[in-house]
Short mmCIF file of C-alpha atoms and ligand atoms in Angstrom, two decimals:
data_model
loop_
_atom_site.label_atom_id
_atom_site.label_comp_id
_atom_site.label_asym_id
_atom_site.label_seq_id
_atom_site.Cartn_x
_atom_site.Cartn_y
_atom_site.Cartn_z
CA MET A 74 0.00 0.00 0.00
CA SER A 75 1.49 3.41 -0.86
CA ASP A 76 1.21 6.44 1.45
CA GLN A 77 -1.47 8.07 -0.66
CA GLU A 78 -3.74 5.04 -0.49
CA TYR A 79 -3.72 4.77 3.29
CA ILE A 80 -7.17 5.34 4.77
CA PRO A 81 -7.69 4.92 8.53
CA LYS A 82 -10.35 2.34 9.42
CA SER A 83 -12.28 4.07 12.22
CA LYS A 84 -13.79 7.56 12.23
CA ALA A 85 -11.74 8.50 15.30
CA ALA A 86 -8.52 7.39 13.61
CA LYS A 87 -9.43 9.37 10.49
CA TRP A 88 -10.18 12.45 12.63
CA PHE A 89 -6.80 12.15 14.33
CA ASN A 90 -4.88 11.31 11.17
CA ASP A 91 -6.33 14.29 9.28
CA ARG A 92 -4.88 16.54 11.98
CA LEU A 93 -1.58 14.72 12.62
CA PRO A 94 -0.84 12.04 9.99
CA LEU A 95 1.03 9.73 12.35
CA LEU A 96 -0.94 6.72 11.08
CA THR A 97 0.07 7.54 7.50
CA LEU A 98 3.67 7.68 8.69
CA GLY A 99 3.27 4.28 10.41
CA ALA A 100 1.82 2.82 7.21
CA HIS A 101 4.69 4.31 5.23
CA LEU A 102 7.24 2.71 7.57
CA THR A 103 5.66 -0.75 7.57
CA ASP A 104 4.97 -0.82 3.82
CA TYR A 105 8.23 0.88 2.84
CA PRO A 106 9.42 -1.01 -0.26
CA THR A 107 12.82 -2.53 0.55
CA PRO A 108 15.18 -4.25 -1.92
CA LYS A 109 14.65 -7.96 -1.50
CA ASN A 110 18.34 -8.86 -1.71
CA LEU A 111 19.48 -6.97 1.42
CA ASN A 112 22.00 -9.12 3.30
CA TYR A 113 22.79 -9.17 7.02
CA TRP A 114 25.15 -6.17 6.73
CA TRP A 115 21.96 -4.14 6.29
CA THR A 116 20.64 -5.15 9.72
CA PHE A 117 23.10 -2.88 11.51
CA GLY A 118 21.01 0.26 11.02
CA GLY A 119 18.32 -1.30 13.21
CA ILE A 120 20.95 -2.62 15.64
CA LEU A 121 22.35 0.92 15.94
CA THR A 122 18.91 2.28 16.75
CA PHE A 123 18.68 -0.32 19.52
CA CYS A 124 22.13 0.68 20.82
CA LEU A 125 21.19 4.37 20.94
CA ILE A 126 17.98 3.69 22.86
CA THR A 127 19.82 1.35 25.25
CA GLN A 128 22.46 4.02 25.98
CA ILE A 129 19.80 6.67 26.59
CA VAL A 130 17.67 4.51 28.90
CA THR A 131 20.58 3.11 30.96
CA GLY A 132 22.24 6.56 30.99
CA ILE A 133 19.16 8.22 32.45
CA VAL A 134 19.01 5.63 35.24
CA LEU A 135 22.74 6.03 35.97
CA ALA A 136 22.31 9.81 36.13
CA MET A 137 19.78 9.34 38.95
CA HIS A 138 22.57 8.01 41.16
CA TYR A 139 25.72 9.58 39.77
CA VAL A 140 27.18 12.73 41.36
CA ALA A 141 29.05 15.09 39.02
CA HIS A 142 31.57 16.43 41.51
CA ALA A 143 35.32 15.86 41.49
CA ASP A 144 35.24 14.74 45.17
CA LEU A 145 32.22 12.46 44.86
CA ALA A 146 32.06 11.12 41.27
CA PHE A 147 34.34 8.10 41.76
CA GLY A 148 32.56 7.10 44.97
CA SER A 149 29.13 7.55 43.41
CA VAL A 150 30.05 5.09 40.64
CA GLU A 151 31.19 2.57 43.29
CA HIS A 152 27.89 3.22 45.08
CA ILE A 153 26.04 2.40 41.84
CA MET A 154 28.05 -0.82 41.49
CA ARG A 155 27.56 -2.01 45.07
CA ASN A 156 24.40 -0.49 46.57
CA VAL A 157 21.97 0.46 43.84
CA ASN A 158 19.65 -2.41 42.90
CA TYR A 159 21.04 -3.89 39.66
CA GLY A 160 23.30 -0.84 39.45
CA TRP A 161 26.19 -3.07 38.37
CA LEU A 162 24.08 -4.39 35.51
CA ILE A 163 22.96 -0.96 34.35
CA ARG A 164 26.49 0.38 34.48
CA TYR A 165 27.98 -2.60 32.64
CA ILE A 166 25.27 -2.41 29.96
CA HIS A 167 26.05 1.30 29.53
CA SER A 168 29.85 0.95 29.43
CA ASN A 169 29.90 -2.16 27.23
CA GLY A 170 26.99 -0.70 25.27
CA ALA A 171 29.30 2.11 24.11
CA SER A 172 31.69 -0.48 22.71
CA MET A 173 28.91 -2.44 21.05
CA PHE A 174 27.56 0.80 19.57
CA PHE A 175 30.95 1.53 17.99
CA LEU A 176 31.37 -2.06 16.79
CA ALA A 177 28.00 -1.74 15.03
CA VAL A 178 28.77 1.71 13.62
CA TYR A 179 32.10 0.56 12.17
CA ILE A 180 30.39 -2.37 10.45
CA HIS A 181 27.69 0.04 9.22
CA ILE A 182 30.30 2.48 7.84
CA PHE A 183 32.41 -0.21 6.15
CA ARG A 184 29.23 -1.73 4.68
CA SER A 185 28.55 1.70 3.13
CA LEU A 186 32.12 1.85 1.82
CA PHE A 187 31.92 -1.62 0.25
CA TYR A 188 28.54 -1.23 -1.42
CA GLY A 189 28.99 2.45 -2.35
CA SER A 190 26.00 3.54 -0.24
CA TYR A 191 27.58 7.01 0.15
CA LYS A 192 27.36 7.70 -3.57
CA SER A 193 24.69 9.75 -5.33
CA PRO A 194 21.82 10.10 -4.47
CA ARG A 195 22.64 9.15 -0.85
CA GLU A 196 25.27 11.82 -0.03
CA ILE A 197 23.10 13.51 2.61
CA ILE A 198 22.40 10.19 4.37
CA TRP A 199 26.17 9.66 4.47
CA ILE A 200 26.96 13.18 5.72
CA LEU A 201 24.29 12.94 8.43
CA GLY A 202 25.86 9.59 9.38
CA LEU A 203 29.25 11.24 9.75
CA MET A 204 27.78 13.97 11.94
CA ILE A 205 26.28 11.23 14.10
CA TYR A 206 29.66 9.49 14.23
CA LEU A 207 31.43 12.70 15.33
CA LEU A 208 28.86 13.23 18.08
CA MET A 209 29.19 9.59 19.12
CA MET A 210 32.95 10.00 19.56
CA ALA A 211 32.44 13.20 21.53
CA ALA A 212 29.76 11.60 23.73
CA ALA A 213 31.93 8.53 24.38
CA PHE A 214 34.94 10.66 25.29
CA LEU A 215 32.87 12.83 27.66
CA GLY A 216 31.28 9.75 29.24
CA TYR A 217 34.64 8.13 29.88
CA VAL A 218 35.66 11.14 31.98
CA LEU A 219 32.66 10.86 34.33
CA PRO A 220 33.84 8.01 36.65
CA TRP A 221 36.80 10.29 37.48
CA GLY A 222 39.35 7.48 37.48
CA GLN A 223 42.98 7.89 36.45
CA MET A 224 42.30 7.24 32.76
CA SER A 225 39.29 9.59 32.86
CA PHE A 226 41.37 12.42 34.24
CA TRP A 227 44.46 11.93 32.11
CA GLY A 228 42.48 11.16 28.95
CA ALA A 229 40.61 14.44 29.45
CA THR A 230 43.90 16.23 30.07
CA VAL A 231 45.51 14.89 26.87
CA ILE A 232 42.51 15.57 24.62
CA THR A 233 41.66 19.05 25.95
CA ASN A 234 45.35 19.99 25.71
CA LEU A 235 45.20 19.31 21.96
CA PHE A 236 43.37 22.59 21.58
CA SER A 237 46.36 24.44 23.03
CA ALA A 238 48.19 23.61 19.77
CA ILE A 239 46.05 26.19 17.95
CA PRO A 240 48.31 29.21 17.35
CA LEU A 241 47.76 32.36 19.43
CA VAL A 242 44.37 31.52 20.96
CA GLY A 243 45.04 27.82 21.81
CA GLU A 244 45.90 28.33 25.49
CA SER A 245 42.87 30.57 26.07
CA ILE A 246 40.55 28.07 24.37
CA THR A 247 41.87 25.25 26.56
CA THR A 248 41.39 27.27 29.75
CA TRP A 249 37.89 28.18 28.56
CA LEU A 250 37.09 24.49 27.92
CA TRP A 251 38.32 23.51 31.36
CA GLY A 252 36.51 26.32 33.17
CA ALA A 253 39.59 26.27 35.41
CA TYR A 254 43.37 26.22 35.08
CA SER A 255 43.50 22.43 34.69
CA VAL A 256 40.99 19.59 34.28
CA ASP A 257 39.01 20.03 37.49
CA ASN A 258 35.54 20.12 39.02
CA PRO A 259 34.07 22.68 36.54
CA THR A 260 35.37 20.50 33.68
CA LEU A 261 33.64 17.43 35.10
CA ASN A 262 30.38 19.36 35.50
CA ARG A 263 30.25 20.62 31.93
CA PHE A 264 31.33 17.23 30.59
CA PHE A 265 28.40 15.63 32.40
CA SER A 266 25.99 18.23 31.07
CA LEU A 267 27.17 17.72 27.48
CA HIS A 268 27.32 13.94 27.85
CA TYR A 269 23.64 14.00 28.75
CA LEU A 270 22.81 16.31 25.84
CA PHE A 271 24.65 14.66 22.94
CA PRO A 272 22.65 11.39 22.69
CA PHE A 273 19.51 13.46 22.14
CA LEU A 274 21.22 15.43 19.39
CA ILE A 275 22.24 12.07 17.90
CA LEU A 276 18.61 10.94 18.13
CA GLY A 277 17.49 14.02 16.17
CA LEU A 278 20.14 13.35 13.53
CA VAL A 279 19.07 9.69 13.30
CA VAL A 280 15.53 10.82 12.48
CA LEU A 281 16.93 12.99 9.66
CA HIS A 282 19.24 10.11 8.58
CA ILE A 283 16.29 7.74 8.18
CA TRP A 284 14.12 10.42 6.62
CA ALA A 285 16.85 11.07 4.04
CA LEU A 286 17.12 7.31 3.48
CA HIS A 287 13.42 7.05 2.70
CA ILE A 288 13.72 9.52 -0.22
CA PRO A 289 15.87 7.37 -2.57
CA GLY A 290 15.26 4.16 -0.59
CA ASN A 291 17.90 1.62 0.44
CA ASN A 292 20.93 0.83 -1.61
CA ASN A 293 21.45 -2.93 -2.00
CA PRO A 294 24.31 -5.42 -2.52
CA VAL A 295 24.00 -5.19 -6.31
CA GLY A 296 24.07 -1.39 -6.00
CA ILE A 297 21.70 -0.63 -8.86
CA ASP A 298 18.75 1.77 -8.83
CA ILE A 299 15.47 -0.06 -8.52
CA LYS A 300 11.86 0.86 -9.03
CA LYS A 301 9.84 1.08 -5.81
CA PRO A 302 7.62 -0.87 -5.39
CA SER A 303 8.41 -3.53 -7.98
CA LYS A 304 9.35 -7.20 -8.25
CA ASP A 305 12.72 -6.15 -6.81
CA THR A 306 11.23 -5.02 -3.48
CA VAL A 307 9.40 -6.46 -0.46
CA PRO A 308 7.43 -4.54 2.19
CA PHE A 309 9.54 -3.63 5.23
CA HIS A 310 7.11 -5.46 7.49
CA PRO A 311 7.23 -8.43 8.00
CA TYR A 312 10.18 -9.30 5.73
CA ILE A 313 12.83 -6.91 7.04
CA THR A 314 11.48 -6.59 10.59
CA ILE A 315 11.86 -10.34 11.16
CA LYS A 316 15.36 -10.41 9.69
CA ASP A 317 16.43 -7.35 11.70
CA ALA A 318 14.93 -8.92 14.85
CA PHE A 319 16.93 -12.13 14.32
CA ALA A 320 20.20 -10.22 13.78
CA LEU A 321 19.45 -8.09 16.85
CA LEU A 322 18.97 -11.22 18.92
CA VAL A 323 22.37 -12.59 17.88
CA PHE A 324 23.91 -9.17 18.58
CA MET A 325 22.29 -9.10 22.04
CA ILE A 326 23.72 -12.53 22.88
CA ILE A 327 27.24 -11.28 22.11
CA PHE A 328 26.51 -8.07 24.04
CA ALA A 329 25.29 -10.14 27.02
CA GLY A 330 28.47 -12.24 26.78
CA PHE A 331 30.53 -9.12 27.46
CA VAL A 332 28.20 -7.76 30.16
CA PHE A 333 27.92 -10.99 32.17
CA PHE A 334 31.26 -12.72 31.59
CA THR A 335 33.95 -10.14 30.78
CA PRO A 336 32.49 -6.75 31.69
CA ASN A 337 35.86 -5.05 32.12
CA VAL A 338 37.84 -6.61 29.32
CA LEU A 339 37.33 -3.64 26.99
CA GLY A 340 38.12 -1.05 29.67
CA HIS A 341 41.38 -0.05 31.31
CA SER A 342 42.15 -1.21 34.85
CA ASP A 343 43.68 2.21 35.70
CA ASN A 344 40.19 3.66 35.66
CA TYR A 345 39.47 1.82 38.90
CA ILE A 346 42.07 4.07 40.57
CA PRO A 347 40.62 7.45 41.66
CA ALA A 348 41.86 10.43 39.60
CA ASN A 349 45.13 11.82 40.90
CA PRO A 350 46.50 14.98 39.23
CA LEU A 351 49.92 14.27 40.79
CA VAL A 352 50.43 10.78 39.30
CA THR A 353 50.51 10.31 35.53
CA PRO A 354 49.76 6.74 34.33
CA ALA A 355 52.56 5.01 32.39
CA HIS A 356 50.47 4.77 29.20
CA ILE A 357 47.49 7.01 28.55
CA VAL A 358 45.28 5.24 26.03
CA PRO A 359 41.74 5.98 24.88
CA GLU A 360 39.02 3.34 24.49
CA TRP A 361 39.60 0.87 21.62
CA TYR A 362 37.19 2.57 19.24
CA LEU A 363 39.23 5.78 19.19
CA LEU A 364 42.63 4.10 18.79
CA PRO A 365 43.08 4.49 14.98
CA PHE A 366 42.66 8.25 15.35
CA TYR A 367 45.00 8.29 18.33
CA ALA A 368 47.63 6.52 16.19
CA ILE A 369 47.24 9.17 13.46
CA LEU A 370 47.53 11.94 16.06
CA ARG A 371 50.76 10.54 17.45
CA SER A 372 52.28 9.68 14.07
CA VAL A 373 53.22 13.35 13.57
CA PRO A 374 56.06 14.76 15.71
CA ASP A 375 54.42 18.20 15.73
CA LYS A 376 51.38 18.65 18.02
CA LEU A 377 49.45 21.00 15.73
CA GLY A 378 50.26 18.83 12.70
CA GLY A 379 48.97 15.74 14.54
CA VAL A 380 45.74 17.48 15.51
CA ILE A 381 45.14 18.72 11.95
CA LEU A 382 45.86 15.28 10.50
CA MET A 383 43.57 13.54 13.00
CA PHE A 384 40.65 15.83 12.20
CA SER A 385 41.39 15.56 8.48
CA ALA A 386 41.10 11.76 8.74
CA ILE A 387 37.44 12.25 9.63
CA PHE A 388 36.69 15.30 7.50
CA ILE A 389 38.00 13.64 4.35
CA LEU A 390 35.06 11.23 4.67
CA PHE A 391 32.67 14.17 4.21
CA VAL A 392 33.90 14.69 0.64
CA LEU A 393 34.13 10.97 -0.12
CA PRO A 394 31.04 10.95 -2.39
CA TRP A 395 32.88 13.41 -4.65
CA LEU A 396 36.27 11.69 -4.49
CA ASP A 397 34.90 8.40 -5.79
CA THR A 398 34.81 8.68 -9.58
CA SER A 399 33.37 5.24 -10.33
CA LYS A 400 30.00 5.01 -12.06
CA VAL A 401 29.42 1.58 -10.48
CA ARG A 402 28.25 1.60 -6.86
CA SER A 403 28.80 -1.86 -5.43
CA ALA A 404 32.28 -3.36 -4.95
CA VAL A 405 30.74 -6.67 -6.03
CA PHE A 406 31.28 -5.44 -9.61
CA ARG A 407 34.53 -3.56 -8.93
CA PRO A 408 37.39 -6.12 -8.88
CA ILE A 409 40.20 -3.60 -8.26
CA TYR A 410 38.42 -1.36 -5.75
CA ARG A 411 37.44 -4.48 -3.85
CA GLN A 412 41.11 -5.30 -3.18
CA PHE A 413 41.82 -1.76 -1.99
CA PHE A 414 38.75 -1.85 0.23
CA TRP A 415 40.21 -4.82 2.12
CA ILE A 416 43.65 -3.18 2.33
CA LEU A 417 41.93 -0.16 3.92
CA VAL A 418 40.20 -2.42 6.46
CA ILE A 419 43.57 -3.97 7.40
CA ASP A 420 45.18 -0.52 7.50
CA VAL A 421 42.57 0.82 9.95
CA LEU A 422 42.86 -2.31 12.14
CA MET A 423 46.64 -1.92 12.17
CA LEU A 424 46.33 1.76 13.12
CA GLY A 425 44.05 0.68 15.97
CA TYR A 426 46.66 -1.80 17.15
CA VAL A 427 49.58 0.63 17.08
CA GLY A 428 47.38 3.28 18.74
CA ALA A 429 47.38 1.06 21.83
CA MET A 430 51.18 0.66 21.77
CA PRO A 431 53.82 3.16 22.92
CA ALA A 432 54.56 5.74 20.18
CA GLU A 433 58.14 4.59 19.56
CA GLY A 434 60.28 2.25 17.43
CA VAL A 435 58.47 -0.04 15.03
CA TYR A 436 55.03 1.10 16.26
CA LEU A 437 55.77 4.66 15.26
CA VAL A 438 56.94 3.53 11.81
CA LEU A 439 53.78 1.45 11.36
CA ALA A 440 51.62 4.38 12.51
CA ARG A 441 53.25 6.62 9.92
CA VAL A 442 52.91 4.10 7.09
CA GLY A 443 49.30 3.41 8.09
CA THR A 444 48.46 7.12 8.23
CA ILE A 445 50.00 7.84 4.82
CA TYR A 446 48.15 4.88 3.31
CA TYR A 447 44.83 5.97 4.85
CA PHE A 448 45.01 9.35 3.13
CA LEU A 449 46.36 7.87 -0.11
CA HIS A 450 43.34 5.58 -0.27
CA PHE A 451 40.91 8.48 -0.38
CA ILE A 452 42.93 11.14 -2.18
CA LEU A 453 44.64 9.06 -4.86
CA ILE A 454 43.53 5.43 -5.07
CA LEU A 455 39.78 6.01 -5.03
CA PRO A 456 39.64 8.69 -7.77
CA VAL A 457 42.20 6.92 -9.99
CA VAL A 458 40.77 3.40 -9.64
CA GLY A 459 37.30 4.80 -10.37
CA LEU A 460 38.56 6.16 -13.68
CA LEU A 461 40.78 3.27 -14.81
CA GLU A 462 39.07 0.16 -13.45
CA LYS A 463 37.27 -2.20 -15.82
CA THR A 464 34.15 -3.09 -13.87
CA ASP A 465 32.17 -6.29 -14.21
CA PRO A 466 28.82 -6.06 -16.00
CA VAL A 467 26.05 -4.97 -13.68
CA PRO A 468 22.66 -6.76 -13.89
CA MET A 469 19.58 -4.85 -15.01
CA SER A 470 17.49 -5.83 -12.01
CA ILE A 471 18.24 -7.40 -8.63
CA SER A 472 15.79 -10.21 -9.33
CA GLU A 473 18.07 -11.65 -12.00
CA PRO A 474 21.04 -12.58 -9.79
CA VAL A 475 18.77 -13.34 -6.81
CA MET A 476 16.62 -15.74 -8.78
CA THR A 477 19.68 -17.43 -10.22
CA GLY A 478 21.74 -17.88 -7.08
CA GLY A 479 23.30 -14.64 -5.76
CA ALA A 480 25.00 -11.45 -6.86
CA GLU A 481 28.00 -13.21 -8.33
CA PRO A 482 30.04 -11.14 -10.82
CA SER A 483 30.67 -14.11 -13.09
CA LEU A 484 26.97 -14.92 -13.07
CA ALA A 485 26.04 -11.33 -13.74
CA ARG A 486 28.43 -11.33 -16.68
CA LYS A 487 26.67 -14.35 -18.16
CA LEU A 488 23.29 -12.79 -17.55
CA ASN A 489 24.38 -9.55 -19.21
CA GLU A 490 25.60 -11.45 -22.23
CA LYS A 491 22.13 -12.93 -22.55
CA VAL A 492 20.40 -9.51 -22.33
C1 HEM B 769 23.31 6.21 15.76
C2 HEM B 769 23.91 5.84 14.66
C3 HEM B 769 23.20 5.39 13.40
C4 HEM B 769 21.95 4.87 13.26
C5 HEM B 769 20.92 4.58 14.34
C6 HEM B 769 21.77 4.59 11.84
C7 HEM B 769 20.63 4.04 11.28
C8 HEM B 769 20.49 3.66 9.96
C9 HEM B 769 19.42 2.86 9.43
C10 HEM B 769 18.23 2.30 10.25
C11 HEM B 769 19.66 2.67 8.11
C12 HEM B 769 18.87 1.80 7.15
C13 HEM B 769 19.27 0.33 7.32
C14 HEM B 769 20.71 0.05 6.99
O1 HEM B 769 21.16 0.44 5.91
O2 HEM B 769 21.42 -0.55 7.83
C15 HEM B 769 20.87 3.40 7.77
C16 HEM B 769 21.42 3.50 6.51
C17 HEM B 769 22.59 4.17 6.19
N1 HEM B 769 23.51 4.69 7.10
FE1 HEM B 769 23.20 4.84 9.09
N2 HEM B 769 22.89 4.96 11.16
C18 HEM B 769 23.81 5.45 12.07
C19 HEM B 769 25.08 5.91 11.80
C20 HEM B 769 25.65 6.01 10.52
C21 HEM B 769 26.98 6.45 10.26
C22 HEM B 769 27.98 6.87 11.33
C23 HEM B 769 27.13 6.43 8.88
C24 HEM B 769 28.33 6.81 8.06
C25 HEM B 769 29.30 7.57 8.43
C26 HEM B 769 25.92 5.96 8.30
C27 HEM B 769 25.69 5.81 6.94
C28 HEM B 769 24.56 5.22 6.39
C29 HEM B 769 24.31 5.08 4.97
C30 HEM B 769 25.20 5.57 3.82
C31 HEM B 769 23.08 4.41 4.85
C32 HEM B 769 22.36 4.04 3.57
C33 HEM B 769 22.52 2.59 3.28
C34 HEM B 769 21.58 2.15 2.24
O3 HEM B 769 21.14 2.96 1.43
O4 HEM B 769 21.27 0.99 2.23
N3 HEM B 769 25.03 5.70 9.33
N4 HEM B 769 21.38 3.98 8.93
#
């Protein structure tokens, strides 16, 4: 049923819907024509929505017991863990939830990179996604400071000090951010305030992200434009809802594995030591999901240069839709790009690894090589490969490869020869 055809059944529903067409919106969402070949990499959008809601709900409960004061914060977190009913569970869901959120978002981003979901006409969906990602990193960083452990304090000190690299006004900006002359109680207070705010900004951006998605509709593994609705699509409900629900269940089992069996494995033990401005930890490391950027930051000997390069690593993604010159969307039909895609994945994983290591010797060399390659991928490889690559023939409709056994390039070639 299309939006226009939707007619509420009862008089009361019609009265309401004429004034606020929420029922029309509901019908649009359930009937939304979705490509029928979406694979499990497409379930992560729904999983991310679940993660965001989980973080908001558990966060609100934690905030009822947490005290944002430099003298009391650490103790209030221990109070949550020991005295609040199921406080340990809520805290572990929230802290591991951040990691699961990033795991899901990285899969979601790399899915977009592989299938060319960022390309026209989905540039705005992509850019909104990147804004969400930036806010997610900011929210995670701010949240990590709240328990006021050693890593909280020193992580905050390192990151806020980055701003002091800005010429002339850097020192003043850093002092302004702190609200004091070092990371201190005013810093903790404003970090808490912003940490509470950001998830709601993310929520607003997610609404826009999904709205923008519903204009062109989903991309799909074959990456071709499809008519909606047509033999290439299925209604969102029940076909996609059931698949998303199954993937979410598997995701929740893994999530529960972390929460119940290894709740601290992704964290740093130093954060169970109360913040001490007089004792610097041997290695200050961020959470795993920020490590590739940390490696890029430290790969440059100059502080300002490192900061610029780290921010550029994210901002280059904003212009990605215009750097990719290929006419073909999906890497399934791009034999050369496909290889470079996997090299990029390995490069980012390697940067993550060296980000956790001391910035010296072989680790520093690897960080530099990895950083140079990261930028080369986007600035040089992507535009050049797009122009020179001989792509495999792309099928006319997604039903062809689906009906005949999968989006296989060799199969598509045969099918195209027949057409
Ligand atoms: C809170 C975080 C996010 C949520 C809740 C979210 C949600 C969704 C949902 C529900 C979809 C449709 C289903 C799917 O394709 O998986 C989607 C699609 C998409 N997302 Fe996200 N997303 C988030 C973050 C991001 C980020 C960080 C990026 C990229 C930087 C991104 C890029 C995209 C793109 C390009 C699509 C279109 C894929 C297609 O057309 O099939 N998203 N997102």
